[in-house]
mmCIF file of C-alpha atoms in Angstrom:
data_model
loop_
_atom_site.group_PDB
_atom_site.id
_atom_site.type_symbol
_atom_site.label_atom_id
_atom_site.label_comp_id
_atom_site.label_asym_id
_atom_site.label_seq_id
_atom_site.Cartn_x
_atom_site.Cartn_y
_atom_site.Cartn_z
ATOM 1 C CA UNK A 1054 115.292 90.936 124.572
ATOM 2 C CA UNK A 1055 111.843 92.032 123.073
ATOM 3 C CA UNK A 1056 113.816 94.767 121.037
ATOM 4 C CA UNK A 1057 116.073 92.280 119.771
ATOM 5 C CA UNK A 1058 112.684 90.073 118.534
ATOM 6 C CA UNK A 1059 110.934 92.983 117.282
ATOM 7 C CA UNK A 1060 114.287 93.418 115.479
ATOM 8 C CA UNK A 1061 114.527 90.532 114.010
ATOM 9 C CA UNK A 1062 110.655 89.430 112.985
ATOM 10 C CA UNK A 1063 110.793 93.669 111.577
ATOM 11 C CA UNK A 1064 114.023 92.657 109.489
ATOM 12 C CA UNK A 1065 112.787 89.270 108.384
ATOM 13 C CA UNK A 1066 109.583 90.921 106.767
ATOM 14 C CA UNK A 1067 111.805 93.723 105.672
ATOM 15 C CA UNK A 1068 110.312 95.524 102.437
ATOM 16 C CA UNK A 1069 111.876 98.363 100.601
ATOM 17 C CA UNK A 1070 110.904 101.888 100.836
ATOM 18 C CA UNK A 1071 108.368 102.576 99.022
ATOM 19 C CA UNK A 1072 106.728 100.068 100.878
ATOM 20 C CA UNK A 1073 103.431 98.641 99.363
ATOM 21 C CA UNK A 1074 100.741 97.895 102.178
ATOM 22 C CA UNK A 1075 98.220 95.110 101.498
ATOM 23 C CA UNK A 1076 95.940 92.816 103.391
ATOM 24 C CA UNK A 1077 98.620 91.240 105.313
ATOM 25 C CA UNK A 1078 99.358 94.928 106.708
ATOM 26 C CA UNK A 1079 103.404 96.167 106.191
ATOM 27 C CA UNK A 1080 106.714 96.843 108.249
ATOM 28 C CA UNK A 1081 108.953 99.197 106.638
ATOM 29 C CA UNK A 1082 112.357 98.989 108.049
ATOM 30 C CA UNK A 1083 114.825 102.310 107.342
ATOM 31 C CA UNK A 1084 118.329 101.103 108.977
ATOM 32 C CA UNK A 1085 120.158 104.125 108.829
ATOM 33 C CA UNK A 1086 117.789 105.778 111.508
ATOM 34 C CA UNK A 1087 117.158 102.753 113.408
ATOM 35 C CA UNK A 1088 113.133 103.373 112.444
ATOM 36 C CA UNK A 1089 110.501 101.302 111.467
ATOM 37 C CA UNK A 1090 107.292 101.810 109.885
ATOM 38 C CA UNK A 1091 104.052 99.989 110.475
ATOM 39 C CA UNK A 1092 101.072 99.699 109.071
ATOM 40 C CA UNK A 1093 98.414 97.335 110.495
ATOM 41 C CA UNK A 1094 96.488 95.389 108.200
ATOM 42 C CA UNK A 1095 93.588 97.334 106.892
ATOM 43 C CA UNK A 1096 94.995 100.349 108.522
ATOM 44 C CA UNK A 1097 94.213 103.994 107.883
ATOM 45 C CA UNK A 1098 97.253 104.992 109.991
ATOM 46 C CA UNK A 1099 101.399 104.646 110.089
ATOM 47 C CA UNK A 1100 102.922 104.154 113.238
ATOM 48 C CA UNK A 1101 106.749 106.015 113.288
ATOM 49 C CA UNK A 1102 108.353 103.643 115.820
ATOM 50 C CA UNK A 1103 112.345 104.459 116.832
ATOM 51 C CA UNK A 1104 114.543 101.216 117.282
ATOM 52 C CA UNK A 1105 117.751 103.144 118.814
ATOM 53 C CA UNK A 1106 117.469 103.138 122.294
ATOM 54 C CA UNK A 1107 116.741 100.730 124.803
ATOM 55 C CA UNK A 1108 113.578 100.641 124.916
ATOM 56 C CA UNK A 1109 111.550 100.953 121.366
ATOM 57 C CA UNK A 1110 109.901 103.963 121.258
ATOM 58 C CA UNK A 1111 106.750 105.496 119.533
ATOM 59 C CA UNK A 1112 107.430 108.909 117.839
ATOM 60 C CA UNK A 1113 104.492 109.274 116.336
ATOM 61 C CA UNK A 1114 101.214 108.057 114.981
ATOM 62 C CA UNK A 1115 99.790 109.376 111.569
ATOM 63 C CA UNK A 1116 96.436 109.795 110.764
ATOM 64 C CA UNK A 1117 94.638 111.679 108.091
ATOM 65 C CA UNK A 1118 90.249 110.849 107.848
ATOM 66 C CA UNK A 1119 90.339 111.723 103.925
ATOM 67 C CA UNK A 1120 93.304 109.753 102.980
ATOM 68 C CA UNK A 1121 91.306 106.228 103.500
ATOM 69 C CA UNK A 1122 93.471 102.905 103.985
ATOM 70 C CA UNK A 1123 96.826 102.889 103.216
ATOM 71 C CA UNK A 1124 98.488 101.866 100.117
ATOM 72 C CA UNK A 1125 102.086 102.980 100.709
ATOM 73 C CA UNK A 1126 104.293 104.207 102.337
ATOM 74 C CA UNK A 1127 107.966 106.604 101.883
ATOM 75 C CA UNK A 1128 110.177 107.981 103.965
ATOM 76 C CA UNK A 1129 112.018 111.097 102.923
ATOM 77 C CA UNK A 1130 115.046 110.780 105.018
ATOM 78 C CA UNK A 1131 116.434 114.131 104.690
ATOM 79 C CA UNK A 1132 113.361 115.995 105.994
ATOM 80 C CA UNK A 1133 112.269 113.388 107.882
ATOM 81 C CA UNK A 1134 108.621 113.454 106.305
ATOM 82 C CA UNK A 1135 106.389 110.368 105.623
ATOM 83 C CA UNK A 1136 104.816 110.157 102.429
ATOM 84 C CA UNK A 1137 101.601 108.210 102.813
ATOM 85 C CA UNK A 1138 99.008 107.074 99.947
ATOM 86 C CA UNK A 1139 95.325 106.101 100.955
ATOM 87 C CA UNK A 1140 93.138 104.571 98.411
ATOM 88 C CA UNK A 1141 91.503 108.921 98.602
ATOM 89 C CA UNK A 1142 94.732 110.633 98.901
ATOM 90 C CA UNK A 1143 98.214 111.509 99.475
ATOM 91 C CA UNK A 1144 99.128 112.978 102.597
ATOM 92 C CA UNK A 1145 102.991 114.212 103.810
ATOM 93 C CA UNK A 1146 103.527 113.782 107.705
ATOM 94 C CA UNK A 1147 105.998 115.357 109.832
ATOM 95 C CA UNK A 1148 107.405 112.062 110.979
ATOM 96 C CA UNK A 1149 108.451 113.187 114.531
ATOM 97 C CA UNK A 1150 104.890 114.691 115.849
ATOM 98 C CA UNK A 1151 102.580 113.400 112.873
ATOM 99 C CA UNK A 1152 101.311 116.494 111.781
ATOM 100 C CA UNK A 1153 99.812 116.512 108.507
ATOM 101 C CA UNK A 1154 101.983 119.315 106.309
ATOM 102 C CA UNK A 1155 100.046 118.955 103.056
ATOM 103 C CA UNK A 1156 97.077 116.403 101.491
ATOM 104 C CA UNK A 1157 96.070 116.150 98.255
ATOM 105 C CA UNK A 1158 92.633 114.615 97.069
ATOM 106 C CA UNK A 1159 92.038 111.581 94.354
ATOM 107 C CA UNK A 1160 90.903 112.825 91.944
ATOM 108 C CA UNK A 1161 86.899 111.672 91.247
ATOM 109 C CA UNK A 1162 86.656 108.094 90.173
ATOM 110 C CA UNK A 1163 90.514 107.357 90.252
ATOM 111 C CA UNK A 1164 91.874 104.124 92.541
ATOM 112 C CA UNK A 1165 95.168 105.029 94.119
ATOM 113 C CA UNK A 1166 97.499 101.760 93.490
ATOM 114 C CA UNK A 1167 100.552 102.487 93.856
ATOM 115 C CA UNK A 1168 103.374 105.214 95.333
ATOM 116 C CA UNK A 1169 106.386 105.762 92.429
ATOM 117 C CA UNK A 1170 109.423 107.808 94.304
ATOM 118 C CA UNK A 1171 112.012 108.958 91.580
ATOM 119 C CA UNK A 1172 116.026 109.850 92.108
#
């Protein structure tokens, strides 16, 4: 039953990959692995949560100090790695344990805005 309204209120607020985050926070929802992204309002992380089973389970949290709030968020499906751009920097995760694989620094007086994912 609480799967089925996490579900639902996930799907209702569904936003396309990239997904933008803002003030109100963001729930990216990536049907064809049953997955969902969050990302609390304000955040600095991405929670990885898996909808398949059961129960609704956490596979990972990601977290990077010099990436700074998020602004958005991708999933590469294939490799299963999470794009994620802080106001700082753009980080890859391995979505499955949240290791971070690569980051990559704003450069000096530059505001992040916005995550453009091509082909």
């Amino acid at each position: 039953m609480l799967k089925r309204c996490l579900h639902l209120l996930l799907t209702s607020s569904l936003l396309l990959l990239p997904g933008v985050a803002g003030a109100a926070g963001m729930a990216v929802h990536v049907p064809e692995l049953q997955w969902v992204l969050l990302v609390p309002p304000g955040s600095t992380e991405v929670r990885v949560m898996d909808l398949s089973r059961r129960a609704i389970t956490p596979l990972a949290t990601l977290r990077s100090k010099g990436r700074g709030p998020v602004v958005a968020v991708h999933l590469q499906r294939e490799a299963r790695q999470v794009w994620v751009l802080g106001e700082r920097g753009l980080d890859v995760h391995d979505a499955y344990g949240g290791r971070v694989l690569a980051h990559w620094d704003a450069p000096d007086g530059v505001r992040l805005e916005r995550l453009d994912v091509s082909g």
